[in-house]
Structure formats: structure tokens, C-alpha cells
């Protein structure tokens, strides 16, 4: 049942589409559809307020050219292509960067409180970009964008154009002769399956669940949807490009991100010349037995060393092999008060360190998936009727994403996908609306009650039910294997050893169908990394340290009969543009 | 550190609730109730694990709080009592259905129909930080699911609008604000102390009341 408990308002013979995921990409797509009068079913595991998009901190990129630096769309395009090591489709990046100024202005008009001074929008520096191009709201940009878009979509919920399924898990696609004609979802509250007819847009975020506890993101992006898609024959791309963000800290249950905005506002990374074995978290006091502070990035890359792209910095940090610290002590009082007050509070809360006075020990942590569902410029997948956008799609970021480009990619991608679904006429497959899948079966047997101990007597709990625990253990092992294989520095030996362990795990465990698919997806990551015999962007092979010009191609993963196949696909060349928009600065050309 | 989680479980909304204990031991000083819960088969809602999404609201030792924002080391007792929020229907174990919050926001037309004006960024920022966790509703003496009063969980998003709305939309929002927030609020301000996002609730309330109830929009408009 949809949220209000009534029947689906779309039972009437109207066109309707299904969007799986209600983060920025899903919301942006929904807005695009409803503006054209197309009805939307917005399906998400949790309500929008809980989506990972709310965690985004540092900002969103667009060449608004408001900082007096003569920024242009062309430079945004070039930085994005270069940051992605020329692995993104240049036509797509051109679309993205051209639309960016217009999209940010639209968000502004929805009431997003972007930072302003004297009424003028201010942009900050971000990694891999020479100009100040990142619009922001302190260190809570994602939350502010989401609040505005959630409100905007709500208007259409009230008008009956958007029906929310906000506690519903994606189960599988409905396929008919190789085309996607619907989606089966599960109401987590009622434990019922529902089949929804119509085309499907996947906007289900990154694959955090494969790296449980090791990412900066949400636990709710389990990667179960992606595992199912792979098993159903959907092609994936570039899975080997996993973004390790240089400044993360391990906290309980996850990695805490310290936004790149901290370096955008002047933060510096350093290590000590003579680091003692166990660095004491947060201690400043230069000199002493630790020797001098070495600002190794500035030494190697000059003034902008701290703002090199993330792949470069993370690699340098791993190669350095020493504890690295983030030095934010030089930031002005005004910067802390006006632009990063929330970040300071967060670091203090979790680490007990006041970053205005003490150094923060940091290390690279998994933050973003450049790879994902393979889509073309129109966000079509390899099956007709299925589209993908946002972090779950492999689009725009090539071998390494620039900070601030992912919020943009989610908003733009959602819109672009919606537009092409409408252009493709992929809407009319509807007509029957919502139906119970196989008669609304209870899909998940409730767990057996465990051995209940007396009230508060403190006895060890002994569980008798089989549910949960073993599955969690297997998931934990998959994570462990992937962390070894997909480490920032890889080689054939480590990758093959990870593959062997994965095979052994698959054989040894009585895994559920869902877990088997998860293992298959994990395998696809390792095989992709093994197949790419070069180093490029976020993929560093110790045995192939050079970039190979012949491999300026996308890795494509497909699965048939439980077998993964890896191939490479040519990247389209940049088409000449007739309207000449790409070279003129500041003009936002809406897609 | 060793703790006993004493959890009120139930297999479904209709099923009889029962208590179950789980022991949890850790050396991690930063471990939270969320960390401990993750080691059990208990059903609960979670997402960000860093008090930014509002998913994990529950009643911890009789106080409504976020599981991921409650450190085990800060709880004096060895036994930690966990119950689902009481103002919302329970689905299973600690998982509750907070749909009424979204329904309230729809009922009160919490959206903009015209382009936002610029200014009042600070007020809009603070208001938009609301997690929609529902903890404020849990402690509010005046909120009941299904009632007209929608509580601070509606006041916060509405004050985002009040900060940024164009003049043409003031009447509309004022009407809904009076109906859904102002007229039902008994000013106990229990919400202020419980809010895990530490929203400046009193400040937002004073500003929004002045504008939407007393038609003194100047105060809001003047800010930055
Ligand atoms: C801490 C942090 C900081 C960041 N900062 C920035 C930044 O400053 N700038 C920037 O550009 N990017 C940033 N990013 C990245 C950016 O936030 C994300 O890439 C982007 O928000 C992804 O949006 P999305 O809509 O694709 O996915 P998400 O916001 O992750 O939404 C996914 C949606 O899919 C749903 N879903 C998932 N699985 C299922 C399923 N099986 N069934 C049903 N529904 C499902 C979820 O419930 C959710 O609604 C940051 C990320 C993190 C973690
Ligand atoms: S006002 Fe505070 S307590 Fe209430 S829903 Fe928002 S964040 Fe939660
Ligand atoms: S899990 Fe997001 S607030 Fe606790």
C-alpha cells in the first residue's frame, strides 16, 4: 500500500512512472515529471529525510562566475574531464556543466539558503578546480537542498501527482521479452509485495552495503537493489573506480567525513618527520620527538597541493605510510563562525578535538562509487524501460569524481533521465497501476523468538532463530574480502587472493539467494579491478603503475547464468556543438 | 564496558510485546546504543549513524533520544532499557510508523508556490536542519497523532518557508501556521530540550509567530 493507506491514485488509466529512490536524484526526476503532468510513484526504503543526500556537506559546483575569477562552463567541463582522467563521456559532462548554473539558480529559487554576502552568492574552493565554483550552505549543503526539494515535491503529493511508497524495498524488475515493464517492491511495514507497472528509473544511491561500516554514507543503501539488477541482466560499468576520500576518521559503525570544504577554506594536510609509533590523536605542539611538520602535498604539488583531486591525495597518503593530520588551525575566526560552524561542532562532538586549535588525524575512507549501472547520455540502461540516475548510475565522473559534482550529477541526472523517459514515450506501459505480486504474499517470515531471558537479569542472550546473525556474518566477510581486494593500492596477487576467498565463502556458507547475488556483485568489483591493467584515477595497480592510453575505455560488467563477463567499451567522442554554448562563460543552458 | 540491552520487542503491531535482553561488550569508548543494537537481531530504523537523518529515534532509559547519538559510556546504569516511540504505531520491535508527520506537512501545505525571496538565510538554514525524527512530538504534552496540532516537527519546516516566502504567499502560510502550530502549542517547550539537532526552537517560534500570527513580517524580512 502507498503511504496514506488508500489505493494507488494512479489506478485510473493515466501514464505513470516508477522511481526507485527518493534522494536528490529521485526527487529531481519526480519534479521533472510532474511539471509535465506525468504521475510518479516515488519508492524508497526510507523517507527522503533519511537519504544519504542529506549528509552531503561541502557544496555543489556550477560556473556561476560570481567570484570575479572569470570562471566559465568550459573550465568546469575541462576540470571535470581531467579530474575523471578522461574516462567520462564528454558529451554527458558537457550537458552537466552547461546545465549547472541554471540548476543552482533553480535551487536558490526553491529557497536553499546558499551562502551570501551582501546579497551576492559566494562560492568556495574545492578539490581539482582552479576557480571558486562550489556553492554551499555552511557544511550542510545536502540537507538544505533536500529540505527544499522535499517541500517542492510535497506540493505534488498533495495534488495527487506523486504517490509515495516511503518504506518500500526494491525487490526485482518485471521483465517481458527483454524489456522492463514494471517493478516489484516490498512494503517493509506490512511485509507485502506489490507489483507496479510502468517504466522504472533507478535512483537508489551508492553501494555502501558492500563495504558495511567502512563508508562515510548511509547504512540504508545496502546494494541489494544493485545485486538484483546485475543478476537480472543489467549491465554495470567502471566498478573498479571506488573513491577513497582523503579526510575521514573511523568512528563507531562508520567513517566520519571531514568535508573537503575544510581544505577549500584553507586547511592543510601534513605528517610529522619522525612520527612515533602511536600518534596521539589531536596533539598539536610542533617539534619535540615527532620532528617538524611536513606539508608533503604542498612540497610536491605547490600551493594548491591540498586541493589536488581526491584520488591523488589519497594515493599520496597511502604511499606515505604515516599518520596524516589535517591542520585547520590557520582558519580565521570568521570562517569558523560563518562558514564552518557545523563542521567544527561535529568534529568536536565525535573526536573530542577542537579543530580550530588542534590537528585532526585523518585517513582515506570509502566515500563514493564512480561506477554503477551503465547508462548512455540519455540515462538509458541496456534494457528498454529501465533508466538510472544519481550515484547508482555510472555517469559524469569517470575515474575520479570531483567534490561538489555529485550533488550536481544527482540533480541533473534525475532531470535528464526523466526527460528522456518522456521523450522515449516510456510511460504508457501503465494502465493497471498497482497489483499485489503473487497475491500479496508475506515475503519475509518473522524470526523465531529467541531464548528469552528474565527481565533485566543480565544473562547472556542465546538466540535460537537462524535469522539475521549468520547473514550479518557473511556480509561482514564480504566486506573484509572487498576491503583487501579493493584497497586503494591493488595488484594481481591481492585481487586474485580476494577472489579465491570469495569463492571459498560462497562454497562454505549456506547463503540466501539475496546474499549469493551480493557475492556476485562483489565478484564483479574484483574482476573489473583485475581486468583494468593500468593505473588511472582512483584505480591504482601496483603491478601496472602507468596509465595505458589504449584503456581509455569503460569497463562493462554483464552477468548471464550466474557468470560475470568483463569487457571494455569505447567512450564516445565529443560531438561538435552547433549552438556554441559550451565556450561561453556563465550562461546556463537548460537541458 | 559491558551493558545489558533490555528491549521491548514485538513481532508485529498486533503481537504481544515481550522483553528480551542482550548483552553487549565493547572497548570502544565511542560506541553508541546504535552500535550495540547493530549486534542484535532486533528491528530498528537506521541510516546515517551520525545524528543527521533522524531514523533511529527511540526511548532510551525512558528518555526519547537518537540511538546513534547516545553513547554507552554516558549511560550510568548497566542495563539500558529500549522501547519504541510511544506516539506512533509500532510496526515491529523498535520500528515505528511516523507517516503521520509527512501527512501533517501535506495537510498544512508546507511548500512554496512562488519563487523564494532572498534574505533570512540564517533562519532558513536553522529551520531546515530539522531531521523529522519526531522526538519533539514524543515529549509534547499537546501532540497526538491524528490531531490538528502538528507540533515542532511542522513548525520547523514551516519556519523555513516563513523565512523565504515571497509576499504573495504569506496569507496562505499564516493560515496554516495558525491552524497547525500556533493554536495548539501550549509553550511547554519540552521540544526545545529534547531536539537532537539542537534547533533554536524558541527563536524560530518567536520569529514565526511574529510574522504569521501577528503579521509582523518585518522582523523576519530584515535579517541579512
Ligand atoms: C558524508 C557525505 C558528504 C557528501 N558531500 C558531498 C558534497 O559536498 N558535494 C557533493 O556533490 N556530493 C557529496 N556527497 C555525495 C552525494 O551526497 C551523493 O552522491 C548523492 O547525494 C547521491 O544522491 P542519490 O539521490 O543518487 O542517492 P541517495 O541520496 O543515496 O538516495 C538513495 C535513495 O534510494 C533509496 N534506496 C536505496 N536502496 C533501496 C532499495 N533497495 N529499495 C528501495 N529504495 C532504496 C534510499 O532510501 C534513498 O531514498 C557526500 C556524500 C556523503 C556520504
Ligand atoms: S524539531 Fe528537532 S526533535 Fe522535532 S523533528 Fe525536528 S529535529 Fe526532531
Ligand atoms: S541513524 Fe541517522 S540519526 Fe541516528
PDB file of N, CA, C and O in Angstrom, chain B residues 22 24 26 35 38 40 86 90 92 106 117 121 143 146 148 155 158 164 166 169 188-190 213-214 220 222:
ATOM      1  N   UNK B  22      19.862  -8.574  25.804  1.00  0.00           N
ATOM      2  CA  UNK B  22      21.042  -8.902  25.004  1.00  0.00           C
ATOM      3  C   UNK B  22      22.237  -8.313  25.735  1.00  0.00           C
ATOM      4  O   UNK B  22      22.173  -7.166  26.180  1.00  0.00           O
ATOM      5  N   UNK B  24      26.072  -6.864  25.640  1.00  0.00           N
ATOM      6  CA  UNK B  24      26.969  -6.277  24.645  1.00  0.00           C
ATOM      7  C   UNK B  24      28.224  -5.798  25.352  1.00  0.00           C
ATOM      8  O   UNK B  24      28.153  -5.081  26.348  1.00  0.00           O
ATOM      9  N   UNK B  26      32.115  -4.048  24.760  1.00  0.00           N
ATOM     10  CA  UNK B  26      32.980  -3.367  23.809  1.00  0.00           C
ATOM     11  C   UNK B  26      34.047  -2.556  24.530  1.00  0.00           C
ATOM     12  O   UNK B  26      33.862  -2.150  25.678  1.00  0.00           O
ATOM     13  N   UNK B  35      25.406   1.214  17.906  1.00  0.00           N
ATOM     14  CA  UNK B  35      26.438   0.198  17.714  1.00  0.00           C
ATOM     15  C   UNK B  35      26.010  -1.109  18.371  1.00  0.00           C
ATOM     16  O   UNK B  35      26.157  -2.192  17.809  1.00  0.00           O
ATOM     17  N   UNK B  38      23.156  -2.877  16.566  1.00  0.00           N
ATOM     18  CA  UNK B  38      23.566  -3.496  15.307  1.00  0.00           C
ATOM     19  C   UNK B  38      24.023  -4.938  15.526  1.00  0.00           C
ATOM     20  O   UNK B  38      24.059  -5.730  14.585  1.00  0.00           O
ATOM     21  N   UNK B  40      22.481  -7.064  17.387  1.00  0.00           N
ATOM     22  CA  UNK B  40      21.323  -7.893  17.756  1.00  0.00           C
ATOM     23  C   UNK B  40      20.426  -8.125  16.535  1.00  0.00           C
ATOM     24  O   UNK B  40      20.556  -7.421  15.532  1.00  0.00           O
ATOM     25  N   UNK B  86       6.382   6.170  21.627  1.00  0.00           N
ATOM     26  CA  UNK B  86       5.024   5.792  22.045  1.00  0.00           C
ATOM     27  C   UNK B  86       3.914   6.501  21.282  1.00  0.00           C
ATOM     28  O   UNK B  86       2.776   6.101  21.314  1.00  0.00           O
ATOM     29  N   UNK B  90       3.495   1.046  16.395  1.00  0.00           N
ATOM     30  CA  UNK B  90       4.676   0.182  16.304  1.00  0.00           C
ATOM     31  C   UNK B  90       4.473  -0.804  15.155  1.00  0.00           C
ATOM     32  O   UNK B  90       3.394  -1.357  14.973  1.00  0.00           O
ATOM     33  N   UNK B  92       7.252  -3.185  14.349  1.00  0.00           N
ATOM     34  CA  UNK B  92       7.954  -4.384  14.822  1.00  0.00           C
ATOM     35  C   UNK B  92       9.098  -3.918  15.720  1.00  0.00           C
ATOM     36  O   UNK B  92       9.792  -2.934  15.386  1.00  0.00           O
ATOM     37  N   UNK B 106       1.729  17.642   4.603  1.00  0.00           N
ATOM     38  CA  UNK B 106       0.906  17.774   3.395  1.00  0.00           C
ATOM     39  C   UNK B 106      -0.383  18.525   3.713  1.00  0.00           C
ATOM     40  O   UNK B 106      -0.807  19.419   2.986  1.00  0.00           O
ATOM     41  N   UNK B 117      12.166  34.459  -1.928  1.00  0.00           N
ATOM     42  CA  UNK B 117      12.891  35.731  -1.921  1.00  0.00           C
ATOM     43  C   UNK B 117      14.271  35.465  -1.329  1.00  0.00           C
ATOM     44  O   UNK B 117      14.495  34.408  -0.705  1.00  0.00           O
ATOM     45  N   UNK B 121      18.719  33.933   5.342  1.00  0.00           N
ATOM     46  CA  UNK B 121      19.364  32.632   5.113  1.00  0.00           C
ATOM     47  C   UNK B 121      19.607  31.896   6.422  1.00  0.00           C
ATOM     48  O   UNK B 121      19.446  30.687   6.506  1.00  0.00           O
ATOM     49  N   UNK B 143       0.686  17.114  21.575  1.00  0.00           N
ATOM     50  CA  UNK B 143       0.627  16.408  20.289  1.00  0.00           C
ATOM     51  C   UNK B 143       0.029  15.016  20.428  1.00  0.00           C
ATOM     52  O   UNK B 143       0.411  14.252  21.311  1.00  0.00           O
ATOM     53  N   UNK B 146      -3.008  12.306  14.601  1.00  0.00           N
ATOM     54  CA  UNK B 146      -4.395  12.421  14.174  1.00  0.00           C
ATOM     55  C   UNK B 146      -5.044  13.736  14.600  1.00  0.00           C
ATOM     56  O   UNK B 146      -6.103  14.095  14.104  1.00  0.00           O
ATOM     57  N   UNK B 148      -5.134  18.068  15.238  1.00  0.00           N
ATOM     58  CA  UNK B 148      -4.841  19.194  14.354  1.00  0.00           C
ATOM     59  C   UNK B 148      -3.449  19.756  14.612  1.00  0.00           C
ATOM     60  O   UNK B 148      -2.802  20.243  13.695  1.00  0.00           O
ATOM     61  N   UNK B 155       6.440  22.955  12.793  1.00  0.00           N
ATOM     62  CA  UNK B 155       6.854  24.352  12.941  1.00  0.00           C
ATOM     63  C   UNK B 155       8.182  24.601  12.215  1.00  0.00           C
ATOM     64  O   UNK B 155       8.349  25.601  11.527  1.00  0.00           O
ATOM     65  N   UNK B 158       7.890  24.813   8.500  1.00  0.00           N
ATOM     66  CA  UNK B 158       7.082  25.993   8.165  1.00  0.00           C
ATOM     67  C   UNK B 158       7.883  27.265   8.379  1.00  0.00           C
ATOM     68  O   UNK B 158       7.716  28.245   7.646  1.00  0.00           O
ATOM     69  N   UNK B 164      11.629  32.458   3.852  1.00  0.00           N
ATOM     70  CA  UNK B 164      11.990  32.671   2.451  1.00  0.00           C
ATOM     71  C   UNK B 164      10.825  32.956   1.505  1.00  0.00           C
ATOM     72  O   UNK B 164      11.044  33.239   0.321  1.00  0.00           O
ATOM     73  N   UNK B 166       7.841  34.460  -0.683  1.00  0.00           N
ATOM     74  CA  UNK B 166       7.559  35.764  -1.270  1.00  0.00           C
ATOM     75  C   UNK B 166       6.293  36.324  -0.618  1.00  0.00           C
ATOM     76  O   UNK B 166       5.519  35.582  -0.015  1.00  0.00           O
ATOM     77  N   UNK B 169       2.638  34.800  -0.776  1.00  0.00           N
ATOM     78  CA  UNK B 169       2.235  33.530  -0.159  1.00  0.00           C
ATOM     79  C   UNK B 169       2.025  33.639   1.348  1.00  0.00           C
ATOM     80  O   UNK B 169       1.731  32.644   2.012  1.00  0.00           O
ATOM     81  N   UNK B 188       5.068  24.615  26.359  1.00  0.00           N
ATOM     82  CA  UNK B 188       5.807  23.904  27.408  1.00  0.00           C
ATOM     83  C   UNK B 188       7.291  23.856  27.034  1.00  0.00           C
ATOM     84  O   UNK B 188       8.153  23.734  27.894  1.00  0.00           O
ATOM     85  N   UNK B 189       7.555  23.938  25.768  1.00  0.00           N
ATOM     86  CA  UNK B 189       8.918  23.927  25.224  1.00  0.00           C
ATOM     87  C   UNK B 189       9.735  22.687  25.614  1.00  0.00           C
ATOM     88  O   UNK B 189      10.949  22.727  25.642  1.00  0.00           O
ATOM     89  N   UNK B 190       9.040  21.608  25.903  1.00  0.00           N
ATOM     90  CA  UNK B 190       9.752  20.350  26.150  1.00  0.00           C
ATOM     91  C   UNK B 190      10.556  19.969  24.904  1.00  0.00           C
ATOM     92  O   UNK B 190      11.617  19.364  25.002  1.00  0.00           O
ATOM     93  N   UNK B 213       1.440  35.072  12.856  1.00  0.00           N
ATOM     94  CA  UNK B 213       0.281  35.306  13.717  1.00  0.00           C
ATOM     95  C   UNK B 213       0.014  36.793  13.893  1.00  0.00           C
ATOM     96  O   UNK B 213      -1.104  37.263  13.768  1.00  0.00           O
ATOM     97  N   UNK B 214       1.067  37.538  14.162  1.00  0.00           N
ATOM     98  CA  UNK B 214       0.895  38.971  14.435  1.00  0.00           C
ATOM     99  C   UNK B 214       1.169  39.833  13.216  1.00  0.00           C
ATOM    100  O   UNK B 214       1.221  41.055  13.319  1.00  0.00           O
ATOM    101  N   UNK B 220      11.308  39.304  10.297  1.00  0.00           N
ATOM    102  CA  UNK B 220      11.884  38.220   9.518  1.00  0.00           C
ATOM    103  C   UNK B 220      12.603  38.770   8.295  1.00  0.00           C
ATOM    104  O   UNK B 220      13.725  38.376   7.971  1.00  0.00           O
ATOM    105  N   UNK B 222      13.935  41.604   7.750  1.00  0.00           N
ATOM    106  CA  UNK B 222      15.105  42.474   7.948  1.00  0.00           C
ATOM    107  C   UNK B 222      16.416  41.700   8.007  1.00  0.00           C
ATOM    108  O   UNK B 222      17.462  42.229   7.662  1.00  0.00           O
TER     109      UNK B 222
END
